Amino acid sequence: MIKEKVKQTFDVLNEKGIDAWMIFARESHTMADPAMSLVVGAHCTWESAFIYTQKGDAIAIVGNLDKAAFDDLKHFTKVHSFKEGFRDLLRQVMTELNPQKIAINFSKNDYMSDGLTHGMYLQLMEIFENTPFQNAFVSSEEIVAAVRGRKSPSEIARIKAACELTLAIYDRVTKFARPGHREKDVADFIVEEIRKINVEPAWDVAHCPAVFSGPETAGAHYSPTERIIEPGHIMNIDFGVKLNDYVSDLQRTWYFLKPDEEKAPAPVQKAFDTVKEAIQLAASILKPGIEGWKVDKVARDYIVSQGYAEYPHALGHQVGRSAHDGAGILAPTWERYKQVPYLKVEAGQVYTLEPRVFCPGHGTATMEEIVVVREDGCEFLSNPQVELICIK
Amino acid sequence: MIKEKVKQTFDVLNEKGIDAWMIFARESHTMADPAMSLVVGAHCTWESAFIYTQKGDAIAIVGNLDKAAFDDLKHFTKVHSFKEGFRDLLRQVMTELNPQKIAINFSKNDYMSDGLTHGMYLQLMEIFENTPFQNAFVSSEEIVAAVRGRKSPSEIARIKAACELTLAIYDRVTKFARPGHREKDVADFIVEEIRKINVEPAWDVAHCPAVFSGPETAGAHYSPTERIIEPGHIMNIDFGVKLNDYVSDLQRTWYFLKPDEEKAPAPVQKAFDTVKEAIQLAASILKPGIEGWKVDKVARDYIVSQGYAEYPHALGHQVGRSAHDGAGILAPTWERYKQVPYLKVEAGQVYTLEPRVFCPGHGTATMEEIVVVREDGCEFLSNPQVELICIK
């Protein structure tokens, strides 16, 4: 998988006209530039540089005690090492490569392209002061967005497998969940399901799964509570798994029938249908070349047109090694999303579609699906929820 | 534990004369500023600021969907939230606090104080452009080094418990390991021991434990290999566990007797004794006020005086939530350690002592002990290895 992404890196550098991309890192076990798991595949201890060039060089400069491990990886065309200091070695390697533009990982817009710390940036500027390279540094935003965003067939296969496992667990939740359970009971059930098969949650276990029942819940990113599930509640769950380093991130909506109900009341059904239709509308225009905010707007406008408040977040984000896999995004042009909603969608990107609608007195209807962008449109990797699941 | 460290933070801000310390973070589940697990205790999704002041304010500014989780933590005196943008809110909060100096997490020297990415730094400069705060930002090096470095009694107790568990596992290794095993067999045995009790390794499982046998091993930070342990080999293991969020990091040395040997040959015994004595010498001068490099020098000089090559790394590093727990360090004044070896040792810091000696034809003798610095000296948290363990 690393080899596949490194090969893609060489192609992207040529496409974007950037001679070299450098990851500059230290003590990555404590805090890892997210590009490291994408193209490096191991942790470093001391100041280390990983340099990829248009010509197909993949060069590592690492501390002496890390060298053997990096040699063994066989991800690099050359592994240099140092004992006392890396400064002269890094300058010498760069002089031999002689790049005009060197992309490094800083970005105001995209956290996935922003793995270089400010202290490391200052070091880099000192190392290359008064050299031909001191003004050669540019943001790697475009490189990282392309290498991380454009998923290879094997990456897509892994995400799809994570989706399938997640939906199978949701089927078991349907059999398990009953009025009288606490949100926490449902969450514990899911945690136990993945423990049994030794699979990790896709994000922080404190809110993966997140389980919300009824009209007075806290909203996303919150741990399951002692709240009792009651007849008349809408329940939604946000959950995903990490399988072979790639994740899913899917939401489903259930309704708990009251004793006298045979089906969900009209307002609940309408909330569910509105979310379902907003997802289908967004999917129908999601294709290469469209700016992300336009996809969000179609879903957002539809929901408002049906008399609901707009959802207080983005329609969708990318998924890959992380549940939030970086630029681009299907988001409104709010300050908090900065320039990212203006990026054009590309083939191979994998997005969530996750609008939500609040249904007074019952709870929140929300589904989160996952789609991959193809040349002529998009394809669902999750089997979309088309029926409201009613539990008595 | 978080409350304890937050209280300590207020004291350190007063001691160092810095009005406020701000952690500025986003998507910390992907890449977390190491200060977050120390004083925040949860992950954030969108741009978030965590501000601690001399006066005892602990203020969080987080995205709307993260707010409920941060309210529940009860680690903050006030939790603000935003939907569309954080810029105005952050400026407003800072205007109310009106600090003269604001410490932020960037440092060329210390990765534990360098959690702010360069892209986030640029954002911060934009947010505070043309405000009274634009020149108020200073490095948090001193704050982080003190808050992280000075361990509370309960932190020390946790590290000691991790040491005790590690040494108990080493005792079982002594019963298990025999000539004919591969390095990997011994590593697998240790991994299975901690799996049984559901304990995590202290660092990357690929080289935790690291097992080295014989004279032709790769050195530290390398995965165990297929190499067969033979009579006449020195074996050393570097390993630690994470217990209640705090780690151990300890090394031990074994010798495999040849059929005709009753005890280790003289060169092996001398190598072992030299390491043992270097550790005791270093411990005898390790106390508050001494600069780290001086402690390293005593051990290093002693080893060289006994006719061995100096070890190609530092004598010791701090241990806490991470196996490499940041500034200060007991290291030589090599470029790669920057200014950190000149920092003065403080009471409450927990250091490793880990010199090594190569014994030609046999392997590397190395012990790594852990000590806590007290007002008048230091105290071992690990029961030091004083006898070479011989296995037949």
XYZ file of N, CA, C and O in Angstrom, chain A residues 26-27 29-34 43 45-47 63-66 68-69 72 82-87 106-112 114-123 126 202-204 218 220-222 310 312-313 322 324 334-338, chain B residues 26-27 29-34 43 45-47 63-66 68-69 72 82-87 106-112 114-123 126 202-204 218 220-222 310 312-313 322 324 334-338:
480
model
N 10.174 14.550 13.744
C 10.957 13.997 14.853
C 9.987 13.379 15.844
O 8.828 13.785 15.929
N 10.455 12.413 16.594
C 9.652 11.785 17.657
C 8.221 11.551 17.182
O 7.243 11.924 17.838
N 6.451 9.072 17.164
C 5.602 8.232 18.000
C 4.781 9.085 18.958
O 3.681 8.719 19.351
N 5.296 10.258 19.302
C 4.571 11.178 20.185
C 3.544 11.990 19.410
O 2.425 12.212 19.866
N 3.909 12.464 18.237
C 3.010 13.297 17.432
C 3.451 13.124 15.991
O 4.521 13.590 15.622
N 2.642 12.425 15.193
C 3.075 12.079 13.842
C 2.413 12.966 12.805
O 1.193 13.091 12.783
N 3.218 13.596 11.969
C 2.711 14.198 10.740
C 1.840 13.143 10.048
O 2.291 12.026 9.793
N 0.573 13.488 9.730
C -0.296 12.449 9.144
C 0.196 11.930 7.786
O -0.229 10.863 7.352
N 7.878 4.942 12.198
C 8.117 6.111 13.041
C 9.596 6.445 13.088
O 10.448 5.571 12.968
N 12.667 8.786 15.336
C 12.933 9.287 16.691
C 13.540 10.689 16.634
O 13.005 11.629 17.197
N 14.688 10.820 15.968
C 15.355 12.109 15.896
C 14.894 12.862 14.654
O 14.145 12.310 13.847
N 15.351 14.107 14.505
C 15.031 14.873 13.313
C 15.266 13.994 12.086
O 16.347 13.428 11.918
N 18.121 9.321 12.158
C 19.137 9.122 13.194
C 19.766 7.742 13.082
O 19.127 6.795 12.595
N 21.024 7.617 13.542
C 21.771 6.361 13.382
C 21.019 5.143 13.924
O 20.991 4.092 13.312
N 20.358 5.295 15.081
C 19.722 4.124 15.681
C 18.413 3.752 14.989
O 17.857 2.696 15.242
N 17.911 4.616 14.119
C 16.701 4.293 13.347
C 17.039 3.674 11.988
O 16.152 3.161 11.298
N 18.606 1.008 10.589
C 18.367 -0.389 10.194
C 16.884 -0.634 9.914
O 16.513 -1.296 8.939
N 16.026 -0.051 10.762
C 14.581 -0.248 10.569
C 14.122 0.364 9.246
O 13.288 -0.203 8.533
N 15.241 -1.737 6.242
C 14.416 -2.936 6.097
C 13.068 -2.673 5.444
O 12.494 -3.572 4.830
N 22.694 9.815 10.545
C 23.655 10.702 11.210
C 23.729 10.332 12.680
O 22.793 9.765 13.240
N 24.864 10.700 13.304
C 24.991 10.491 14.744
C 24.824 11.823 15.477
O 23.892 12.008 16.235
N 25.713 12.784 15.213
C 25.698 14.005 16.030
C 24.722 15.063 15.527
O 24.084 15.747 16.312
N 24.632 15.254 14.204
C 23.757 16.307 13.694
C 23.319 16.035 12.269
O 24.042 15.412 11.496
N 22.114 16.483 11.928
C 21.542 16.188 10.617
C 21.699 17.347 9.649
O 21.466 17.213 8.456
N 22.086 18.527 10.157
C 22.068 19.753 9.386
C 22.908 19.660 8.085
O 22.398 19.887 6.983
N 2.791 22.436 5.461
C 2.094 23.443 6.246
C 0.911 23.925 5.438
O 0.967 24.032 4.221
N -0.184 24.192 6.135
C -1.398 24.629 5.463
C -2.352 25.240 6.473
O -2.618 24.646 7.514
N -2.845 26.423 6.158
C -3.885 27.003 7.007
C -5.198 26.271 6.780
O -6.042 26.169 7.658
N -5.380 25.754 5.578
C -6.661 25.178 5.180
C -6.876 23.734 5.614
O -7.958 23.366 6.033
N -5.832 22.939 5.447
C -6.038 21.492 5.519
C -5.099 20.869 6.545
O -3.893 20.835 6.359
N -5.701 20.323 7.612
C -4.879 19.744 8.680
C -4.070 18.554 8.198
O -3.028 18.233 8.763
N -4.526 17.873 7.149
C -3.781 16.714 6.666
C -2.487 17.134 5.949
O -1.589 16.317 5.763
N -0.726 19.698 7.140
C -0.174 20.650 8.114
C 0.533 19.905 9.235
O 0.405 20.250 10.403
N 1.340 18.921 8.856
C 1.997 18.093 9.866
C 3.317 18.653 10.372
O 3.881 18.151 11.331
N 3.818 19.696 9.730
C 5.094 20.298 10.160
C 4.813 21.242 11.316
O 3.992 22.158 11.189
N 5.498 21.059 12.429
C 5.270 21.971 13.557
C 6.005 23.292 13.298
O 6.926 23.367 12.481
N 5.583 24.304 14.047
C 6.209 25.620 13.840
C 7.678 25.595 14.263
O 8.524 26.203 13.599
N 8.006 24.890 15.333
C 9.403 24.788 15.762
C 10.257 24.098 14.704
O 11.388 24.510 14.439
N 9.720 23.078 14.062
C 10.452 22.378 13.003
C 10.587 23.281 11.766
O 11.600 23.246 11.067
N 9.562 24.077 11.500
C 9.638 25.038 10.398
C 10.778 26.029 10.639
O 11.582 26.310 9.748
N 10.866 26.533 11.868
C 11.940 27.484 12.193
C 13.308 26.824 12.022
O 14.242 27.434 11.494
N 13.427 25.577 12.425
C 14.689 24.838 12.233
C 15.057 24.740 10.764
O 16.210 24.930 10.383
N 16.420 27.878 9.413
C 17.809 28.073 9.846
C 18.772 27.211 9.041
O 19.836 27.664 8.642
N -13.265 3.426 14.526
C -12.661 4.326 13.536
C -12.129 5.599 14.166
O -11.247 6.244 13.614
N -12.689 5.989 15.303
C -12.166 7.161 16.011
C -12.296 6.907 17.504
O -12.605 5.769 17.909
N -11.994 7.930 18.293
C -11.978 7.863 19.750
C -13.152 7.044 20.306
O -14.316 7.395 20.111
N -27.561 15.646 22.827
C -26.567 16.722 22.768
C -26.063 17.029 21.366
O -25.400 18.036 21.163
N -23.888 15.754 17.767
C -22.755 14.896 17.398
C -21.594 15.002 18.381
O -21.563 15.875 19.224
N -20.628 14.071 18.265
C -19.369 14.091 19.022
C -19.590 14.074 20.524
O -18.969 14.810 21.275
N -20.516 13.267 20.972
C -20.826 13.210 22.390
C -20.915 11.752 22.804
O -21.385 10.909 22.042
N -31.356 24.305 8.741
C -30.201 23.699 8.071
C -29.317 22.998 9.109
O -29.281 23.388 10.270
N -25.997 22.033 11.165
C -24.943 22.954 11.621
C -23.533 22.427 11.360
O -22.643 22.591 12.182
N -23.328 21.802 10.219
C -22.017 21.223 9.894
C -21.943 21.004 8.398
O -22.846 21.411 7.670
N -8.168 8.037 7.918
C -8.853 8.689 9.032
C -10.314 8.896 8.677
O -10.662 9.049 7.507
N -11.870 11.599 9.310
C -11.835 12.929 8.674
C -10.522 12.992 7.898
O -9.476 13.249 8.473
N -18.435 28.665 5.111
C -18.296 29.327 6.405
C -16.817 29.528 6.705
O -15.980 28.758 6.259
N -16.548 30.532 7.545
C -15.158 30.828 7.917
C -14.438 29.564 8.394
O -13.281 29.332 8.064
N -15.127 28.733 9.165
C -14.397 27.632 9.779
C -13.890 26.608 8.766
O -12.989 25.838 9.075
N -14.471 26.605 7.570
C -13.975 25.674 6.551
C -12.945 26.315 5.623
O -12.428 25.661 4.724
N -12.695 27.612 5.815
C -11.667 28.335 5.063
C -11.819 28.129 3.545
O -12.939 28.214 3.035
N -6.598 21.568 16.164
C -7.765 21.129 15.375
C -7.575 19.655 15.047
O -6.453 19.167 14.995
N -8.660 18.956 14.822
C -8.616 17.537 14.420
C -7.548 16.783 15.201
O -6.712 16.089 14.636
N -7.647 14.212 16.815
C -7.654 12.759 16.710
C -6.688 12.299 15.629
O -6.127 11.203 15.696
N -6.460 13.149 14.633
C -5.518 12.823 13.560
C -4.082 13.104 13.990
O -3.174 12.329 13.706
N -3.860 14.220 14.670
C -2.503 14.603 15.095
C -2.676 15.491 16.304
O -3.155 16.612 16.175
N -2.317 14.987 17.467
C -2.595 15.733 18.694
C -1.353 16.404 19.241
O -0.319 15.760 19.432
N -1.434 17.693 19.473
C -0.455 18.403 20.283
C -0.273 17.595 21.571
O -1.253 17.319 22.277
N 0.973 17.199 21.903
C 1.147 16.352 23.094
C 0.705 17.026 24.395
O 0.495 16.329 25.392
N -10.297 15.071 22.822
C -9.939 15.507 21.475
C -10.897 16.573 20.974
O -12.067 16.612 21.356
N -12.306 18.699 17.308
C -12.469 18.477 15.877
C -12.099 19.740 15.091
O -11.234 19.719 14.236
N -12.776 20.828 15.371
C -12.512 22.056 14.637
C -11.472 22.890 15.374
O -11.078 22.539 16.487
N -11.054 24.004 14.781
C -10.108 24.904 15.441
C -10.586 25.132 16.874
O -11.739 25.525 17.100
N -15.635 23.921 18.640
C -16.740 23.882 17.688
C -18.031 23.471 18.381
O -18.006 22.746 19.386
N -19.165 23.912 17.837
C -20.466 23.664 18.471
C -20.713 22.184 18.787
O -21.219 21.837 19.851
N -20.332 21.310 17.855
C -20.649 19.897 18.074
C -19.731 19.233 19.094
O -19.992 18.118 19.532
N -18.649 19.909 19.463
C -17.759 19.375 20.502
C -18.129 19.894 21.893
O -17.615 19.389 22.901
N -20.686 19.909 24.143
C -21.263 19.104 25.236
C -20.196 18.209 25.873
O -20.124 18.074 27.101
N -19.346 17.628 25.045
C -18.309 16.744 25.575
C -17.325 17.515 26.457
O -16.898 17.022 27.503
N -18.889 18.421 29.832
C -18.931 17.261 30.720
C -17.608 16.948 31.393
O -17.583 16.366 32.474
N -18.586 27.797 18.881
C -18.931 28.575 17.692
C -19.492 27.649 16.628
O -19.210 26.443 16.635
N -20.277 28.235 15.721
C -20.767 27.451 14.593
C -19.988 27.800 13.325
O -19.293 26.978 12.770
N -20.050 29.056 12.899
C -19.459 29.377 11.595
C -17.968 29.708 11.663
O -17.218 29.343 10.773
N -17.544 30.450 12.684
C -16.133 30.819 12.742
C -15.672 31.124 14.151
O -16.462 31.588 14.977
N -14.393 30.849 14.423
C -13.871 30.988 15.781
C -13.115 32.290 15.974
O -12.783 32.673 17.079
N -12.810 32.988 14.856
C -11.909 34.130 14.876
C -12.356 35.229 15.851
O -11.597 35.631 16.751
N 5.433 26.246 20.479
C 6.428 26.033 19.432
C 7.797 26.036 20.083
O 8.043 26.763 21.044
N 8.672 25.194 19.572
C 10.000 25.076 20.146
C 10.906 24.364 19.161
O 10.559 23.305 18.646
N 12.069 24.944 18.911
C 13.061 24.245 18.106
C 13.687 23.118 18.924
O 14.100 22.102 18.394
N 13.744 23.316 20.229
C 14.473 22.392 21.104
C 13.691 21.161 21.512
O 14.227 20.075 21.558
N 12.433 21.385 21.869
C 11.714 20.334 22.589
C 10.417 19.981 21.867
O 9.489 20.783 21.805
N 10.341 18.738 21.363
C 9.143 18.329 20.615
C 7.905 18.335 21.486
O 6.790 18.485 20.976
N 8.041 18.174 22.786
C 6.859 18.162 23.641
C 6.251 19.566 23.781
O 5.103 19.705 24.187
N 6.203 21.582 21.146
C 6.158 21.995 19.735
C 4.944 21.385 19.033
O 5.026 20.908 17.905
N 3.805 21.456 19.690
C 2.609 20.830 19.134
C 1.828 21.713 18.184
O 0.889 21.256 17.526
N 2.180 22.986 18.097
C 1.470 23.894 17.191
C 2.025 23.712 15.782
O 3.235 23.840 15.574
N 1.169 23.436 14.819
C 1.675 23.285 13.454
C 1.946 24.661 12.845
O 1.438 25.678 13.316
N 2.739 24.653 11.785
C 3.077 25.931 11.160
C 1.847 26.580 10.532
O 1.680 27.798 10.608
N 0.965 25.787 9.949
C -0.268 26.354 9.376
C -1.147 26.992 10.446
O -1.741 28.053 10.240
N -1.215 26.368 11.610
C -2.004 26.924 12.715
C -1.329 28.188 13.256
O -2.002 29.142 13.662
N -0.009 28.186 13.279
C 0.718 29.392 13.698
C 0.381 30.558 12.763
O 0.090 31.670 13.216
N 0.389 30.288 11.454
C 0.065 31.355 10.493
C -1.363 31.870 10.720
O -1.623 33.071 10.651
N -2.279 30.960 10.990
C -3.659 31.367 11.295
C -3.723 32.285 12.498
O -4.437 33.282 12.508
N -2.652 35.714 11.766
C -3.700 36.451 11.036
C -4.813 36.911 11.963
O -5.296 38.036 11.870
N 4.788 0.276 25.680
C 5.038 1.705 25.930
C 5.274 2.484 24.641
O 5.086 3.684 24.606
N 5.731 1.793 23.603
C 5.896 2.452 22.311
C 5.560 1.457 21.222
O 5.065 0.357 21.517
N 5.787 1.863 19.971
C 5.456 1.078 18.789
C 5.784 -0.409 18.965
O 6.934 -0.773 19.172
N 21.646 -5.048 15.210
C 21.529 -3.767 14.503
C 21.587 -2.548 15.413
O 21.707 -1.435 14.942
N 19.827 -0.176 18.682
C 18.497 0.174 19.218
C 17.469 0.431 18.120
O 17.809 0.565 16.953
N 16.193 0.471 18.493
C 15.088 0.847 17.608
C 14.980 -0.065 16.390
O 14.794 0.376 15.269
N 15.123 -1.344 16.616
C 15.060 -2.284 15.520
C 14.173 -3.447 15.936
O 14.153 -3.853 17.089
N 32.453 5.253 23.304
C 31.314 5.919 23.958
C 30.019 5.483 23.284
O 30.000 5.140 22.107
N 26.472 5.824 21.411
C 26.110 6.784 20.352
C 24.745 7.437 20.585
O 23.982 7.611 19.650
N 24.417 7.773 21.809
C 23.108 8.346 22.128
C 23.209 9.022 23.486
O 24.300 9.088 24.071
N 4.831 9.547 27.873
C 5.552 8.962 26.737
C 6.878 8.411 27.205
O 7.447 8.905 28.176
N 9.579 8.811 25.598
C 10.467 9.960 25.442
C 9.636 11.186 25.813
O 8.866 11.694 25.013
N 25.705 17.509 21.626
C 25.741 17.329 20.174
C 24.660 18.182 19.532
O 23.615 18.440 20.147
N 24.879 18.539 18.262
C 23.909 19.366 17.528
C 22.506 18.778 17.646
O 21.534 19.495 17.808
N 22.387 17.449 17.547
C 21.037 16.897 17.480
C 20.244 17.090 18.755
O 19.015 16.992 18.731
N 20.901 17.366 19.865
C 20.155 17.609 21.107
C 19.905 19.095 21.354
O 19.269 19.455 22.347
N 20.455 19.949 20.459
C 20.229 21.391 20.552
C 20.520 21.949 21.943
O 21.542 21.615 22.524
